[in-house]
PDB file of C-alpha atoms and ligand atoms in Angstrom:
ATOM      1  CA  UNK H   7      -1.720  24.237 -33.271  1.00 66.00           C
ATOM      2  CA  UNK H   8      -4.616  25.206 -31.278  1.00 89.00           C
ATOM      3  CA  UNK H   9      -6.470  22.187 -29.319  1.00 97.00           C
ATOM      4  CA  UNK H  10      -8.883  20.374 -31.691  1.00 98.00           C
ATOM      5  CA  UNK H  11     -10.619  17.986 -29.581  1.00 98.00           C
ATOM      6  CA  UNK H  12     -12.520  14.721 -30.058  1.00 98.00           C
ATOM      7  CA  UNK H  13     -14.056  13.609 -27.402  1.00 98.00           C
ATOM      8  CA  UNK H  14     -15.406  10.161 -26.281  1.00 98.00           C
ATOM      9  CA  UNK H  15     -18.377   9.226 -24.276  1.00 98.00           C
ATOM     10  CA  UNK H  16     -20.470   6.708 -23.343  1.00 98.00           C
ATOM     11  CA  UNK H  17     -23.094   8.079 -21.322  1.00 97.00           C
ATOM     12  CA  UNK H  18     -24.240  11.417 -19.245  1.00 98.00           C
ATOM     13  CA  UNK H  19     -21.979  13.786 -20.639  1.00 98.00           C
ATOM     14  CA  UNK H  20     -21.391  16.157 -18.242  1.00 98.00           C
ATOM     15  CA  UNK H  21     -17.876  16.535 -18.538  1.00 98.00           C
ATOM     16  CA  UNK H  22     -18.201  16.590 -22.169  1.00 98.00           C
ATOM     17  CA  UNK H  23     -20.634  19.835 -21.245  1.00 98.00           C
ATOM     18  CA  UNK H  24     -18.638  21.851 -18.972  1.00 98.00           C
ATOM     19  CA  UNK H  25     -16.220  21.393 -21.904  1.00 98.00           C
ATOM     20  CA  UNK H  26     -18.164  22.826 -24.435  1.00 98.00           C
ATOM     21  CA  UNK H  27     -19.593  25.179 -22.117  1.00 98.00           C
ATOM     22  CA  UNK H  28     -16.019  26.353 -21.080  1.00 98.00           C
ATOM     23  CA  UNK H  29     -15.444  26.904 -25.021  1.00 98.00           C
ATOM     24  CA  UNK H  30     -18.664  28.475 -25.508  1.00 98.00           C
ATOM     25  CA  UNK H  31     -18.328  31.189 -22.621  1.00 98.00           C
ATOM     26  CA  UNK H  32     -14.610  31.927 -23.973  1.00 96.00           C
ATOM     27  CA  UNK H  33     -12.339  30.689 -21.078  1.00 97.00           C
ATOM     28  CA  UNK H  34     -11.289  27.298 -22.811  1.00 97.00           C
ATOM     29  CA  UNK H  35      -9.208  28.244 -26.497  1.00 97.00           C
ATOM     30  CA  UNK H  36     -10.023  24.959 -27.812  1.00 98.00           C
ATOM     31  CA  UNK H  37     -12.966  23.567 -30.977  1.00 98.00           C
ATOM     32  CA  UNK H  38     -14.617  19.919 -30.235  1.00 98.00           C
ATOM     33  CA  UNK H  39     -14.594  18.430 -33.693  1.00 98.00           C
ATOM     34  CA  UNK H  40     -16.673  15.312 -33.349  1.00 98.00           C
ATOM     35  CA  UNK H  41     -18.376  13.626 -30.003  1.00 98.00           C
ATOM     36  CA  UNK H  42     -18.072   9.965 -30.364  1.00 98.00           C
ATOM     37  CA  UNK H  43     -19.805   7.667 -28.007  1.00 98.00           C
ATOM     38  CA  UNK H  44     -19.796   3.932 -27.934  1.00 98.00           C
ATOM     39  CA  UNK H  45     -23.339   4.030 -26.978  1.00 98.00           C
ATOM     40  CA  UNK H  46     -26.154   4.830 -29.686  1.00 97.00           C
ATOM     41  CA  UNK H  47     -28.276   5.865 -26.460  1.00 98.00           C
ATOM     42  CA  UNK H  48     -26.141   8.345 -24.257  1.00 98.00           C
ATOM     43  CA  UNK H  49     -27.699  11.156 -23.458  1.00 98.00           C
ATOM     44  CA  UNK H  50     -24.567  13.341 -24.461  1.00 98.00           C
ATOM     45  CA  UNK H  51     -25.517  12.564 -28.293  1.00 98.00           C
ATOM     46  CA  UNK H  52     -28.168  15.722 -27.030  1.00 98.00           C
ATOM     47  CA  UNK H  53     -25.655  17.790 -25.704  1.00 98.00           C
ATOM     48  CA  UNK H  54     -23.700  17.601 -28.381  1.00 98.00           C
ATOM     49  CA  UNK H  55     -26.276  18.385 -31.089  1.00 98.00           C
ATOM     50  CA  UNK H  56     -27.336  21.099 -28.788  1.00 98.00           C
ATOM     51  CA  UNK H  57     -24.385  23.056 -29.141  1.00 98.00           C
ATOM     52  CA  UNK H  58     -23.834  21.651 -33.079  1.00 98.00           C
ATOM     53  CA  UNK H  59     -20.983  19.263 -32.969  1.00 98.00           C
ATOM     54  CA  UNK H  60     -20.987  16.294 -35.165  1.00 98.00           C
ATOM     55  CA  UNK H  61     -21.952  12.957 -32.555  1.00 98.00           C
ATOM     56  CA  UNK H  62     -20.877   9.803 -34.099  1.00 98.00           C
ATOM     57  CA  UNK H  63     -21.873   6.167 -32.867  1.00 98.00           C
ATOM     58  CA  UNK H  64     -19.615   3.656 -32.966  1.00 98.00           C
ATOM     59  CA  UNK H  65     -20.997   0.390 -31.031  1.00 97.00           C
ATOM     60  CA  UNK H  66     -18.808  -2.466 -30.550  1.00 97.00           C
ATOM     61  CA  UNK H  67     -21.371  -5.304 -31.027  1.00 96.00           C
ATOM     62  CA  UNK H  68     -21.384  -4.013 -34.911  1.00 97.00           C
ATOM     63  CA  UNK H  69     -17.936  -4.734 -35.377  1.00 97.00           C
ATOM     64  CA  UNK H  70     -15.892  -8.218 -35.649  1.00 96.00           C
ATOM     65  CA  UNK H  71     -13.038  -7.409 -33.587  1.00 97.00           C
ATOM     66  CA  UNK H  72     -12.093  -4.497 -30.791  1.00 97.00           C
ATOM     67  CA  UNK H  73      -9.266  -4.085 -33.276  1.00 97.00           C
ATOM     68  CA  UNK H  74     -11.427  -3.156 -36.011  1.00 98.00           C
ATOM     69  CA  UNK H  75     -13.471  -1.185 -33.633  1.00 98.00           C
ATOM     70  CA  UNK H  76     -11.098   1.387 -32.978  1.00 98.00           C
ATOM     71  CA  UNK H  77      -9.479   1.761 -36.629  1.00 98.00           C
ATOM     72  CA  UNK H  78     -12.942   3.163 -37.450  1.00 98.00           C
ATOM     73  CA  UNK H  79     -12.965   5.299 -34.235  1.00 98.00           C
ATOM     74  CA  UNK H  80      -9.591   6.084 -35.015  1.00 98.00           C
ATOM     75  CA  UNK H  81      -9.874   7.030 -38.593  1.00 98.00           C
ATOM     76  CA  UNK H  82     -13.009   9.750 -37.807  1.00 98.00           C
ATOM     77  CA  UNK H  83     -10.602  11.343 -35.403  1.00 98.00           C
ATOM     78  CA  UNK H  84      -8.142  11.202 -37.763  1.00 98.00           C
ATOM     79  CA  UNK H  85     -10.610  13.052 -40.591  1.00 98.00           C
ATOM     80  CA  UNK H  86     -11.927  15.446 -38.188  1.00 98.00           C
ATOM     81  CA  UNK H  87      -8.659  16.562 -37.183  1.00 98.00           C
ATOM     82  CA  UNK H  88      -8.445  16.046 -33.980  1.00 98.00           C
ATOM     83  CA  UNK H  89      -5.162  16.662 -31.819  1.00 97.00           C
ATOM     84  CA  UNK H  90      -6.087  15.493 -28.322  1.00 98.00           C
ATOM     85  CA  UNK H  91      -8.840  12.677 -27.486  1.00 98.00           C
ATOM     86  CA  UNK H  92     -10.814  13.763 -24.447  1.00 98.00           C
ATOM     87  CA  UNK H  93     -12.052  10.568 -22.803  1.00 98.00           C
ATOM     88  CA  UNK H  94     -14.954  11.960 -20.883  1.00 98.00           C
ATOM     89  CA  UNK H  95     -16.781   8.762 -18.785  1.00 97.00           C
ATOM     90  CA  UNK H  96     -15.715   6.535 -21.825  1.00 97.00           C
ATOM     91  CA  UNK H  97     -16.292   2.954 -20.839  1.00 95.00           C
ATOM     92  CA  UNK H  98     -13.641   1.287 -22.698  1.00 95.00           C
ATOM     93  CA  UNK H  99      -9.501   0.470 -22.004  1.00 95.00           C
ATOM     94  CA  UNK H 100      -7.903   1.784 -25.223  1.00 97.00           C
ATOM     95  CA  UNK H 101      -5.654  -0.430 -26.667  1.00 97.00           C
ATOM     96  CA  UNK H 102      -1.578   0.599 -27.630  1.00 97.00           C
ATOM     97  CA  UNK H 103      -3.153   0.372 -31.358  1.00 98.00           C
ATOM     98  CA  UNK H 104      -5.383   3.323 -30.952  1.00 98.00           C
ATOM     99  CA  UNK H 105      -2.923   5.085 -28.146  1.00 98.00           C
ATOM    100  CA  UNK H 106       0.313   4.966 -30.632  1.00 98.00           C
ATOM    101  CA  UNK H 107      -2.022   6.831 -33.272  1.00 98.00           C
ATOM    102  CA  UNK H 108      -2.185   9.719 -30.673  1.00 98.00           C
ATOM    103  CA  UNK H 109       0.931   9.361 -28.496  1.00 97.00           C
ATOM    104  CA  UNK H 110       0.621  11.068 -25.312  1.00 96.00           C
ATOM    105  CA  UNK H 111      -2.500  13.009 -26.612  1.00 98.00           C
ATOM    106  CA  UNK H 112      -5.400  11.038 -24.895  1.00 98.00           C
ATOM    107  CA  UNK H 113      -6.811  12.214 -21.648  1.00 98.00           C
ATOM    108  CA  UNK H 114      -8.885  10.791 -19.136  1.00 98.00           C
ATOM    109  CA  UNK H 115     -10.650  11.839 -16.299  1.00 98.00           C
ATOM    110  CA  UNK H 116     -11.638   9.640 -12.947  1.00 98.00           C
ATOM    111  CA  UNK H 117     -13.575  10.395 -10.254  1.00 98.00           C
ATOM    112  CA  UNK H 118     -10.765   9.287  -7.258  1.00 98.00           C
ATOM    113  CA  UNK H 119      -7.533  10.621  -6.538  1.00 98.00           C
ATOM    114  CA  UNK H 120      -5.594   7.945  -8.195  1.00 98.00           C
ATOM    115  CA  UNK H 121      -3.739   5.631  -7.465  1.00 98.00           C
ATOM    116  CA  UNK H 122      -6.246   5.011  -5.005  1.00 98.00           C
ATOM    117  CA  UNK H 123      -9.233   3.512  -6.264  1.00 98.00           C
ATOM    118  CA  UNK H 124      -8.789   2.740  -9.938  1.00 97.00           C
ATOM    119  CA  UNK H 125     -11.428   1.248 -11.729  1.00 96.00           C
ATOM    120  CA  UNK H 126     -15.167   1.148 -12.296  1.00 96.00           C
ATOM    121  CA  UNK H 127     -17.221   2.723  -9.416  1.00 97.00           C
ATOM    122  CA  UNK H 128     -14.571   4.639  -7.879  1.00 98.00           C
ATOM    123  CA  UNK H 129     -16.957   6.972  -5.731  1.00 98.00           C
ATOM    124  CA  UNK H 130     -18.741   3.900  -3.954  1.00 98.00           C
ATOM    125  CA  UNK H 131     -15.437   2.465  -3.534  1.00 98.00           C
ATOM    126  CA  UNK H 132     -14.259   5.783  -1.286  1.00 98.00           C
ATOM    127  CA  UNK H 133     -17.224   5.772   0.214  1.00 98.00           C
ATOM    128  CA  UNK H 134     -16.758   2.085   1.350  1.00 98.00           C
ATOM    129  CA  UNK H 135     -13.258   2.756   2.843  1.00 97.00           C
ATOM    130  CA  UNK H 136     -15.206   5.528   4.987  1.00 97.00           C
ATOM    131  CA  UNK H 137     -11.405   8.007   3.796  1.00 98.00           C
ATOM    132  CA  UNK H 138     -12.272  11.448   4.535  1.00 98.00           C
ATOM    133  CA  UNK H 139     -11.152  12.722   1.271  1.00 98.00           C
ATOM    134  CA  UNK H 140     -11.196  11.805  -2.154  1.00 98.00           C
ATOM    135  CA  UNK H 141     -11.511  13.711  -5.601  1.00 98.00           C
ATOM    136  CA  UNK H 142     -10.873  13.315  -9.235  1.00 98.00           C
ATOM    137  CA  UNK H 143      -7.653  12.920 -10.959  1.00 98.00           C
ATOM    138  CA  UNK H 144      -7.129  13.471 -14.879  1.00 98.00           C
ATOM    139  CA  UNK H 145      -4.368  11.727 -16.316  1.00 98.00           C
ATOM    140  CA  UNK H 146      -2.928  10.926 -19.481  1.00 98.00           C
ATOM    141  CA  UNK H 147      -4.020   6.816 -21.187  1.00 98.00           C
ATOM    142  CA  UNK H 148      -1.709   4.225 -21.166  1.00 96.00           C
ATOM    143  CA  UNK H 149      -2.757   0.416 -21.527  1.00 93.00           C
ATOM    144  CA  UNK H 150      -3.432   0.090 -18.566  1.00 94.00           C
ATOM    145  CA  UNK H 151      -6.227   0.800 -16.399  1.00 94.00           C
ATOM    146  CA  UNK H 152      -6.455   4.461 -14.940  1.00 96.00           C
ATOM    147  CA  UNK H 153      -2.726   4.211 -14.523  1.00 96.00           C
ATOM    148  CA  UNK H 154      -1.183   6.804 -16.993  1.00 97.00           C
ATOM    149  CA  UNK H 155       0.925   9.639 -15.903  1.00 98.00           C
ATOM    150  CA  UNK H 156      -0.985  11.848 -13.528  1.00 98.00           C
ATOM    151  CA  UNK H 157      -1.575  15.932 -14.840  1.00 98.00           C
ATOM    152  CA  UNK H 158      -4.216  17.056 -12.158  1.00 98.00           C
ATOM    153  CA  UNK H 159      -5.925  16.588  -9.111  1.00 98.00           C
ATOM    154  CA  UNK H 160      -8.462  17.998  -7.035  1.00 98.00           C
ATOM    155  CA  UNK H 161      -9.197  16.724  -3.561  1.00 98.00           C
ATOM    156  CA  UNK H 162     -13.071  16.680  -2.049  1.00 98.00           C
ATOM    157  CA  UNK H 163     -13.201  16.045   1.532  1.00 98.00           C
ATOM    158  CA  UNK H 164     -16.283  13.687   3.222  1.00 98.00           C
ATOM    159  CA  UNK H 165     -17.791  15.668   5.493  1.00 97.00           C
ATOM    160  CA  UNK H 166     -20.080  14.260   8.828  1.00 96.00           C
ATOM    161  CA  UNK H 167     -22.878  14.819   6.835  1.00 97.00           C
ATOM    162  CA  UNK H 168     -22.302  13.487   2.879  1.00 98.00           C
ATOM    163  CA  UNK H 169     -24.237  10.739   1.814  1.00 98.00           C
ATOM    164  CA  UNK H 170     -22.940   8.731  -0.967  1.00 98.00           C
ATOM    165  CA  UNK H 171     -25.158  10.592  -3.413  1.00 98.00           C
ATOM    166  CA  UNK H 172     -24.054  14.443  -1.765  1.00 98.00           C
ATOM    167  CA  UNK H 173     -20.552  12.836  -2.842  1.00 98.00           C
ATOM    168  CA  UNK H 174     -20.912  11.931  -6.393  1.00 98.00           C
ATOM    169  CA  UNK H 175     -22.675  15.487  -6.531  1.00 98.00           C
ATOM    170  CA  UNK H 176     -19.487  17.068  -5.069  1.00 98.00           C
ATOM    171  CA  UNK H 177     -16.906  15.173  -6.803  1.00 98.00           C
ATOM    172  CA  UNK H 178     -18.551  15.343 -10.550  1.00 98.00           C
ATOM    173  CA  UNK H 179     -18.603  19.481 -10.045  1.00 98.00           C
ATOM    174  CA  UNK H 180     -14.706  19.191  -8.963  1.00 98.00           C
ATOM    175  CA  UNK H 181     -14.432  16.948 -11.958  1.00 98.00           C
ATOM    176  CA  UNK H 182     -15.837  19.900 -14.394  1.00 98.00           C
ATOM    177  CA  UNK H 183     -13.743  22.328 -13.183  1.00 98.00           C
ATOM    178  CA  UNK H 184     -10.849  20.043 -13.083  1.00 98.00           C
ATOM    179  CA  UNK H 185     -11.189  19.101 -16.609  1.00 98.00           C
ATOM    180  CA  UNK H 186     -11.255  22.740 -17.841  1.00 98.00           C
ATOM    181  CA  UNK H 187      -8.566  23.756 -15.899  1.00 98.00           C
ATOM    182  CA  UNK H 188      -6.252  20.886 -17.209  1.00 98.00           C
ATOM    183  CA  UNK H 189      -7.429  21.943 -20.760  1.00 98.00           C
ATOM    184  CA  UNK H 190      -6.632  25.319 -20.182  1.00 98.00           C
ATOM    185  CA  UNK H 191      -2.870  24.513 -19.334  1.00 97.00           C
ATOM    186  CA  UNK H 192      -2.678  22.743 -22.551  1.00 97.00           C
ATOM    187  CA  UNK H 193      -4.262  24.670 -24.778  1.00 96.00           C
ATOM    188  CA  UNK H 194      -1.200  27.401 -23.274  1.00 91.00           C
ATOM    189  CA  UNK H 195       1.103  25.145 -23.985  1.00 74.00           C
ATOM    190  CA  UNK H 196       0.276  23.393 -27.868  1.00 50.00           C
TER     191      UNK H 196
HETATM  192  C1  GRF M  11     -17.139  10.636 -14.539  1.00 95.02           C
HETATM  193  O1  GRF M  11     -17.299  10.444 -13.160  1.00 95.02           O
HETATM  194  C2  GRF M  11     -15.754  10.275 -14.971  1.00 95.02           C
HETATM  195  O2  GRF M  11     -14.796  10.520 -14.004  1.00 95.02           O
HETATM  196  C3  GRF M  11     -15.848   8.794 -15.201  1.00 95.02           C
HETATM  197  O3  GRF M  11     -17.130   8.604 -15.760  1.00 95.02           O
HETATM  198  C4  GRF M  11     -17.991   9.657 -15.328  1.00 95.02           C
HETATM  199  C5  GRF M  11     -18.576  10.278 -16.570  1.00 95.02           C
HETATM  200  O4  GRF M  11     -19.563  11.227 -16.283  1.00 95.02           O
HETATM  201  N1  GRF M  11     -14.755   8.346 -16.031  1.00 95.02           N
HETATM  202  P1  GRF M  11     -20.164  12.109 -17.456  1.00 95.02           P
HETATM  203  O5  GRF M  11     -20.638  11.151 -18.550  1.00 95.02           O
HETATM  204  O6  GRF M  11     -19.109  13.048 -17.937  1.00 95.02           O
HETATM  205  O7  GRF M  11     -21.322  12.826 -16.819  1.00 95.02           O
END
């Protein structure tokens, strides 16, 4: 089956749009079913009603338990038809509840060449270190955190004359094409 994605967010959203800009211009085979963010105000809910896909908000604070939390998040996936979840700058560790409903079918993307600098604020963390390269690494989910089995990497070196901000700029556009490409080898192979 071809890939039927559902993608999560919690924010920006620009991985979500190279995705569905790499679908649009006919290099990705794949059809985003639903965009669900955890966040009622990220600004991907535009991008995704730009381009017509169905954005869905689930926010934790309306729900008793994390448990219950992802059985709804779950069960749109599940109605939309979705065959791989595409965790794209989703702020939340998935728990082995929602992972064995997709076994080995959720993807995430990080913006460090794991296993170095796992984690929230990855970038600033490289850029602490003062290593002269980095990148972005996508990698199947486990439970744990950014630790899943590693499909792609793509190294960005810190020049003499990044600043922290040049960096995030150059690591996010690796991170687009990174994404795509990884989506492309799977879309080969389902
Ligand atoms: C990306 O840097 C991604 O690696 C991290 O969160 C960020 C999301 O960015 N997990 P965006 O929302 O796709 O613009």
């Amino acid at each position: 089956m071809s890939l039927q994605l559902g993608i999560l967010v919690s924010g920006n959203g620009s991985n979500l749009q190279a995705i569905i800009d790499a679908i649009a211009s006919g290099v990705l085979n794949a059809k985003i079913k639903v965009v669900i963010s955890d966040n009622a105000k990220a600004f991907a809910k535009e991008r995704a009603e730009k381009a017509g896909i169905p954005f869905i908000v689930f926010e934790k604070k309306n729900f008793e338990s994390k448990s219950l939390f992802e059985k709804s998040i779950v069960s749109e996936l599940k109605n939309a038809g979705v065959n791989w979840v595409v965790l794209a700058g989703f702020m939340r560790i998935l728990t082995s509840d929602f992972l064995k409903e997709f076994p080995n079918q959720v993807l995430n993307i990080h913006p460090s060449l794991l296993p170095s600098f796992p984690g929230l604020h990855a970038i600033e963390q490289a850029w602490k270190h003062k290593v002269k390269v980095t990148g972005c690494t996508v990698h199947l989910v486990d439970e744990g955190c950014d630790t899943g089995p590693i499909l792609g990497q793509s190294v960005v070196e810190i020049e003499d004359q990044d600043t922290l901000e040049s960096l995030s700029e150059k690591i996010h556009a690796a991170e687009h094409k990174l994404y795509v490409k990884i989506l492309q080898k799977l879309a080969v192979v389902k």
